[in-house]
């Protein structure tokens, strides 16, 4: 027979006060980080709290301060590993700041009513929006209800702030690199519905190619209709299409609009006996860890995830309890040169 463990009595501020020999007001101030409390007194209170097994009543503190300590993170499809890495970075930096994250999975298409309700029911201190399809819908809900919002890797709508990699500049950097490598014909691989980030990458790439006197001869579009998400499967299908072209018609270099699509392209080309980069160069965009594998060794533009997340949390801290104003920060990405594309002769 398993015996139920006896429930420990709840430790109160009065208990800590008696143990530390200070007033309850001093205990409250010390636990809340009041700067008027001396370091010696603060240490005494915290030691007493620790020895008694005191835990903070988060609900009571949120009612008292008017802040829940919760930030919502709205994620779309997790088919693209970039968003998993974004989640890890948000959780890591939030923990360092003492903030908890409520993950709201938006999925595809219009958001479910219960996801929208959660933004209001949990009294969020702010919301980070990274999903492609319902981004403007979430921003509108936040705007209407005074919840500060930041769009990450998305262009701004309404009054939401936004931070993104400079996608156009990244696309241009990849075009420069491929032209220096002696490539003369080019293709693009992307999904059927392009998010703002994908459009910017394509624009930067195509515009810079034009400056070099070249154009994109092939566009390979694969994915699920009406869903602005790139996937390995879409890249694989595009890779098969490229392999099926007569050798003289194949582009010498291909930009996949995301790393996960680029990996699909590379593996499909190799399955048909084509060599990367000897027969065709492939570059991506995002800088996901999977692209570092020796089997991929993907040349790409790495998004500045750490800086993007830090700026987002800073904005939410500044606008706590008020609406965010529309402001945008573009941060340069980093060109990462590996071996999936032919290198410049110099």
Short mmCIF file of C-alpha atoms in Angstrom, two decimals, residues 22-314:
data_model
loop_
_atom_site.label_atom_id
_atom_site.label_comp_id
_atom_site.label_asym_id
_atom_site.label_seq_id
_atom_site.Cartn_x
_atom_site.Cartn_y
_atom_site.Cartn_z
CA UNK A 22 12.59 41.75 10.39
CA UNK A 23 9.15 43.19 9.64
CA UNK A 24 6.79 41.65 7.09
CA UNK A 25 7.04 44.86 5.05
CA UNK A 26 10.82 44.43 4.87
CA UNK A 27 10.41 40.79 3.79
CA UNK A 28 7.99 41.82 1.03
CA UNK A 29 10.32 44.54 -0.22
CA UNK A 30 13.35 42.24 -0.16
CA UNK A 31 11.59 39.45 -2.07
CA UNK A 32 10.37 41.95 -4.67
CA UNK A 33 13.83 43.40 -5.27
CA UNK A 34 13.18 46.82 -3.72
CA UNK A 35 16.42 48.80 -4.06
CA UNK A 36 15.84 50.52 -0.70
CA UNK A 37 16.68 47.29 1.13
CA UNK A 38 20.35 46.86 2.08
CA UNK A 39 22.29 43.93 0.68
CA UNK A 40 22.80 42.48 4.16
CA UNK A 41 19.06 42.55 4.93
CA UNK A 42 18.21 41.17 1.50
CA UNK A 43 20.61 38.27 2.04
CA UNK A 44 19.16 37.59 5.50
CA UNK A 45 15.60 37.49 4.13
CA UNK A 46 16.50 35.27 1.17
CA UNK A 47 18.42 32.86 3.40
CA UNK A 48 15.43 32.63 5.75
CA UNK A 49 13.06 32.05 2.83
CA UNK A 50 15.30 29.34 1.43
CA UNK A 51 15.72 27.52 4.73
CA UNK A 52 11.94 27.52 5.29
CA UNK A 53 11.23 26.26 1.75
CA UNK A 54 9.33 29.38 0.71
CA UNK A 55 8.06 29.57 -2.88
CA UNK A 56 6.69 32.65 -4.58
CA UNK A 57 2.91 32.80 -5.09
CA UNK A 58 3.01 33.81 -8.73
CA UNK A 59 -0.73 34.43 -8.98
CA UNK A 60 -0.76 36.72 -5.95
CA UNK A 61 2.24 38.64 -7.22
CA UNK A 62 0.65 39.11 -10.66
CA UNK A 63 -2.57 40.42 -9.10
CA UNK A 64 -0.58 42.84 -6.98
CA UNK A 65 1.71 44.08 -9.75
CA UNK A 66 -0.76 43.96 -12.64
CA UNK A 67 1.71 41.81 -14.60
CA UNK A 68 1.38 38.09 -15.22
CA UNK A 69 5.04 37.47 -16.03
CA UNK A 70 3.79 35.57 -19.09
CA UNK A 71 4.73 36.31 -22.69
CA UNK A 72 2.91 34.51 -25.49
CA UNK A 73 4.83 33.02 -28.41
CA UNK A 74 2.65 32.39 -31.46
CA UNK A 75 4.21 29.70 -33.65
CA UNK A 76 2.98 28.42 -36.99
CA UNK A 77 4.12 25.21 -38.63
CA UNK A 78 7.05 23.47 -36.99
CA UNK A 79 7.96 21.71 -40.27
CA UNK A 80 10.74 24.27 -40.64
CA UNK A 81 13.43 23.68 -37.95
CA UNK A 82 14.14 27.42 -37.90
CA UNK A 83 11.05 27.93 -35.74
CA UNK A 84 12.15 25.24 -33.29
CA UNK A 85 15.45 27.08 -32.91
CA UNK A 86 13.57 30.36 -32.47
CA UNK A 87 11.50 28.75 -29.70
CA UNK A 88 14.65 27.56 -27.91
CA UNK A 89 16.18 31.03 -28.06
CA UNK A 90 13.00 32.74 -26.77
CA UNK A 91 12.74 30.28 -23.87
CA UNK A 92 16.44 30.69 -23.00
CA UNK A 93 16.43 34.49 -22.98
CA UNK A 94 13.06 34.70 -21.23
CA UNK A 95 14.30 32.46 -18.42
CA UNK A 96 17.30 34.75 -17.97
CA UNK A 97 14.85 37.66 -17.51
CA UNK A 98 12.53 35.78 -15.16
CA UNK A 99 9.76 35.67 -17.75
CA UNK A 100 7.71 32.58 -18.57
CA UNK A 101 6.59 31.65 -22.09
CA UNK A 102 3.13 30.49 -23.10
CA UNK A 103 3.38 28.70 -26.45
CA UNK A 104 0.40 29.23 -28.74
CA UNK A 105 0.50 27.02 -31.82
CA UNK A 106 -1.34 28.67 -34.68
CA UNK A 107 -0.95 25.90 -37.26
CA UNK A 108 -2.08 26.74 -40.78
CA UNK A 109 -4.69 29.19 -42.01
CA UNK A 110 -7.07 31.16 -39.76
CA UNK A 111 -6.35 30.77 -36.07
CA UNK A 112 -8.59 28.65 -33.91
CA UNK A 113 -10.86 30.73 -31.63
CA UNK A 114 -9.39 29.12 -28.50
CA UNK A 115 -5.89 30.22 -29.53
CA UNK A 116 -7.10 33.80 -29.86
CA UNK A 117 -8.97 33.53 -26.56
CA UNK A 118 -5.80 32.38 -24.79
CA UNK A 119 -4.09 35.67 -25.66
CA UNK A 120 -6.71 37.44 -23.54
CA UNK A 121 -7.49 34.83 -20.89
CA UNK A 122 -3.90 34.50 -19.68
CA UNK A 123 -3.44 38.26 -19.20
CA UNK A 124 -0.25 38.18 -21.24
CA UNK A 125 2.31 40.91 -20.66
CA UNK A 126 3.12 40.75 -24.36
CA UNK A 127 3.08 38.57 -27.43
CA UNK A 128 5.81 37.50 -29.87
CA UNK A 129 4.36 36.57 -33.25
CA UNK A 130 6.39 34.38 -35.58
CA UNK A 131 3.74 32.50 -37.56
CA UNK A 132 3.34 33.39 -41.22
CA UNK A 133 -0.36 33.07 -42.00
CA UNK A 134 -2.24 34.54 -39.00
CA UNK A 135 0.34 37.15 -38.04
CA UNK A 136 -1.83 40.16 -38.88
CA UNK A 137 -4.83 38.54 -37.19
CA UNK A 138 -2.91 38.07 -33.94
CA UNK A 139 -1.50 41.59 -34.16
CA UNK A 140 -5.04 42.95 -34.55
CA UNK A 141 -6.28 41.08 -31.45
CA UNK A 142 -3.33 42.39 -29.44
CA UNK A 143 -3.88 45.94 -30.74
CA UNK A 144 -7.58 45.88 -29.83
CA UNK A 145 -6.89 44.66 -26.30
CA UNK A 146 -3.80 46.66 -25.38
CA UNK A 147 -1.39 43.71 -25.41
CA UNK A 148 2.09 44.74 -26.60
CA UNK A 149 3.11 42.70 -29.65
CA UNK A 150 6.28 42.13 -31.64
CA UNK A 151 6.47 40.33 -34.96
CA UNK A 152 9.66 38.30 -35.39
CA UNK A 153 10.85 37.49 -38.89
CA UNK A 154 7.76 39.25 -40.28
CA UNK A 155 7.14 42.71 -41.67
CA UNK A 156 4.96 44.92 -39.43
CA UNK A 157 1.22 45.35 -39.68
CA UNK A 158 -1.02 47.69 -37.71
CA UNK A 159 0.76 48.97 -34.57
CA UNK A 160 2.90 45.90 -33.93
CA UNK A 161 6.64 46.33 -33.71
CA UNK A 162 8.71 44.07 -35.94
CA UNK A 163 12.22 42.71 -36.10
CA UNK A 164 13.65 40.67 -38.94
CA UNK A 165 16.82 39.71 -40.67
CA UNK A 166 17.55 42.02 -43.59
CA UNK A 167 16.28 39.42 -46.02
CA UNK A 168 16.77 41.50 -49.16
CA UNK A 169 20.41 42.18 -48.26
CA UNK A 170 20.89 38.48 -47.52
CA UNK A 171 19.47 37.51 -50.91
CA UNK A 172 21.78 40.03 -52.57
CA UNK A 173 24.81 38.63 -50.70
CA UNK A 174 24.03 35.13 -51.98
CA UNK A 175 23.72 36.45 -55.54
CA UNK A 176 27.11 38.18 -55.25
CA UNK A 177 28.70 35.01 -53.92
CA UNK A 178 27.31 32.81 -56.70
CA UNK A 179 28.35 35.27 -59.40
CA UNK A 180 31.87 35.39 -57.98
CA UNK A 181 31.88 31.60 -58.20
CA UNK A 182 31.43 31.81 -61.97
CA UNK A 183 27.77 30.73 -62.15
CA UNK A 184 25.87 32.06 -65.15
CA UNK A 185 22.37 30.54 -64.90
CA UNK A 186 20.14 30.59 -61.83
CA UNK A 187 16.99 29.12 -60.35
CA UNK A 188 14.86 29.75 -57.25
CA UNK A 189 13.02 27.16 -55.14
CA UNK A 190 10.12 28.39 -53.01
CA UNK A 191 6.67 27.54 -51.69
CA UNK A 192 3.41 28.32 -53.54
CA UNK A 193 2.49 31.19 -51.19
CA UNK A 194 5.41 33.42 -50.28
CA UNK A 195 5.57 35.05 -46.86
CA UNK A 196 6.96 38.57 -46.68
CA UNK A 197 10.38 37.21 -45.71
CA UNK A 198 10.52 34.95 -48.78
CA UNK A 199 9.46 37.80 -51.05
CA UNK A 200 12.25 40.00 -49.69
CA UNK A 201 14.85 37.27 -50.16
CA UNK A 202 13.74 36.70 -53.73
CA UNK A 203 13.69 40.42 -54.48
CA UNK A 204 17.21 40.94 -53.13
CA UNK A 205 18.53 37.95 -55.06
CA UNK A 206 16.88 38.82 -58.38
CA UNK A 207 17.75 42.52 -58.19
CA UNK A 208 21.41 41.84 -57.47
CA UNK A 209 21.61 39.27 -60.28
CA UNK A 210 20.27 41.94 -62.64
CA UNK A 211 23.07 44.26 -61.55
CA UNK A 212 25.51 41.53 -62.58
CA UNK A 213 23.73 41.15 -65.92
CA UNK A 214 21.91 37.89 -65.13
CA UNK A 215 18.34 36.77 -64.49
CA UNK A 216 16.53 33.85 -62.89
CA UNK A 217 15.68 31.37 -65.63
CA UNK A 218 13.70 28.86 -63.55
CA UNK A 219 11.33 29.07 -60.59
CA UNK A 220 10.49 25.79 -58.91
CA UNK A 221 7.39 26.14 -56.75
CA UNK A 222 6.39 23.30 -54.45
CA UNK A 223 4.39 22.97 -51.25
CA UNK A 224 0.80 23.02 -50.09
CA UNK A 225 -1.50 25.50 -51.80
CA UNK A 226 -2.44 28.59 -49.80
CA UNK A 227 0.06 27.74 -47.04
CA UNK A 228 3.08 30.07 -46.78
CA UNK A 229 5.40 27.44 -45.37
CA UNK A 230 8.55 25.96 -46.83
CA UNK A 231 9.31 22.31 -46.21
CA UNK A 232 11.81 19.54 -46.86
CA UNK A 233 9.19 17.77 -48.97
CA UNK A 234 8.73 20.83 -51.18
CA UNK A 235 12.50 21.08 -51.64
CA UNK A 236 12.72 17.39 -52.52
CA UNK A 237 10.05 17.72 -55.22
CA UNK A 238 11.81 20.78 -56.63
CA UNK A 239 15.10 18.87 -56.67
CA UNK A 240 13.50 16.10 -58.71
CA UNK A 241 12.17 18.68 -61.17
CA UNK A 242 15.64 20.16 -61.56
CA UNK A 243 17.18 16.72 -62.08
CA UNK A 244 14.59 15.93 -64.77
CA UNK A 245 15.62 18.93 -66.88
CA UNK A 246 18.00 18.30 -69.79
CA UNK A 247 21.55 19.02 -68.61
CA UNK A 248 21.90 22.05 -70.90
CA UNK A 249 18.73 23.62 -69.44
CA UNK A 250 19.55 23.07 -65.77
CA UNK A 251 20.49 26.18 -63.78
CA UNK A 252 24.08 26.16 -62.58
CA UNK A 253 23.04 27.49 -59.18
CA UNK A 254 19.83 27.41 -57.16
CA UNK A 255 18.67 29.56 -54.25
CA UNK A 256 16.24 27.70 -52.00
CA UNK A 257 14.21 30.25 -50.07
CA UNK A 258 14.88 28.40 -46.78
CA UNK A 259 17.52 25.99 -45.52
CA UNK A 260 15.06 23.15 -45.04
CA UNK A 261 14.03 23.41 -48.70
CA UNK A 262 17.70 23.57 -49.73
CA UNK A 263 18.42 20.34 -47.86
CA UNK A 264 15.52 18.67 -49.67
CA UNK A 265 16.86 19.90 -53.01
CA UNK A 266 20.38 18.60 -52.31
CA UNK A 267 19.22 15.15 -51.27
CA UNK A 268 16.86 14.83 -54.25
CA UNK A 269 19.60 15.83 -56.70
CA UNK A 270 21.98 13.28 -55.22
CA UNK A 271 19.30 10.58 -55.39
CA UNK A 272 19.31 11.14 -59.17
CA UNK A 273 23.09 10.90 -59.41
CA UNK A 274 23.84 14.62 -59.62
CA UNK A 275 26.74 16.03 -57.61
CA UNK A 276 26.52 19.10 -55.39
CA UNK A 277 28.28 21.44 -56.08
CA UNK A 278 30.17 19.92 -59.05
CA UNK A 279 27.04 19.63 -61.22
CA UNK A 280 24.86 22.23 -59.53
CA UNK A 281 25.34 24.64 -56.61
CA UNK A 282 22.65 25.01 -53.95
CA UNK A 283 22.37 27.76 -51.32
CA UNK A 284 19.77 28.35 -48.64
CA UNK A 285 18.66 30.93 -46.07
CA UNK A 286 18.15 30.73 -42.27
CA UNK A 287 21.28 29.13 -40.84
CA UNK A 288 19.61 26.15 -39.15
CA UNK A 289 21.86 23.67 -37.36
CA UNK A 290 20.86 20.85 -39.69
CA UNK A 291 22.64 22.64 -42.54
CA UNK A 292 25.96 22.27 -40.71
CA UNK A 293 25.97 18.48 -41.18
CA UNK A 294 28.79 17.18 -43.34
CA UNK A 295 26.24 15.57 -45.67
CA UNK A 296 24.72 19.00 -46.40
CA UNK A 297 27.50 21.50 -45.65
CA UNK A 298 25.06 24.18 -46.77
CA UNK A 299 26.12 27.65 -47.85
CA UNK A 300 23.50 29.99 -46.41
CA UNK A 301 22.68 33.28 -44.74
CA UNK A 302 22.33 32.84 -41.00
CA UNK A 303 19.57 34.84 -39.35
CA UNK A 304 20.63 36.80 -36.21
CA UNK A 305 18.28 34.89 -33.90
CA UNK A 306 19.87 35.94 -30.62
CA UNK A 307 19.70 39.65 -31.49
CA UNK A 308 16.16 39.39 -32.87
CA UNK A 309 14.84 37.73 -29.73
CA UNK A 310 16.68 40.14 -27.40
CA UNK A 311 15.21 43.16 -29.21
CA UNK A 312 11.71 41.65 -29.09
CA UNK A 313 11.85 41.09 -25.34
CA UNK A 314 13.29 44.58 -24.82
#
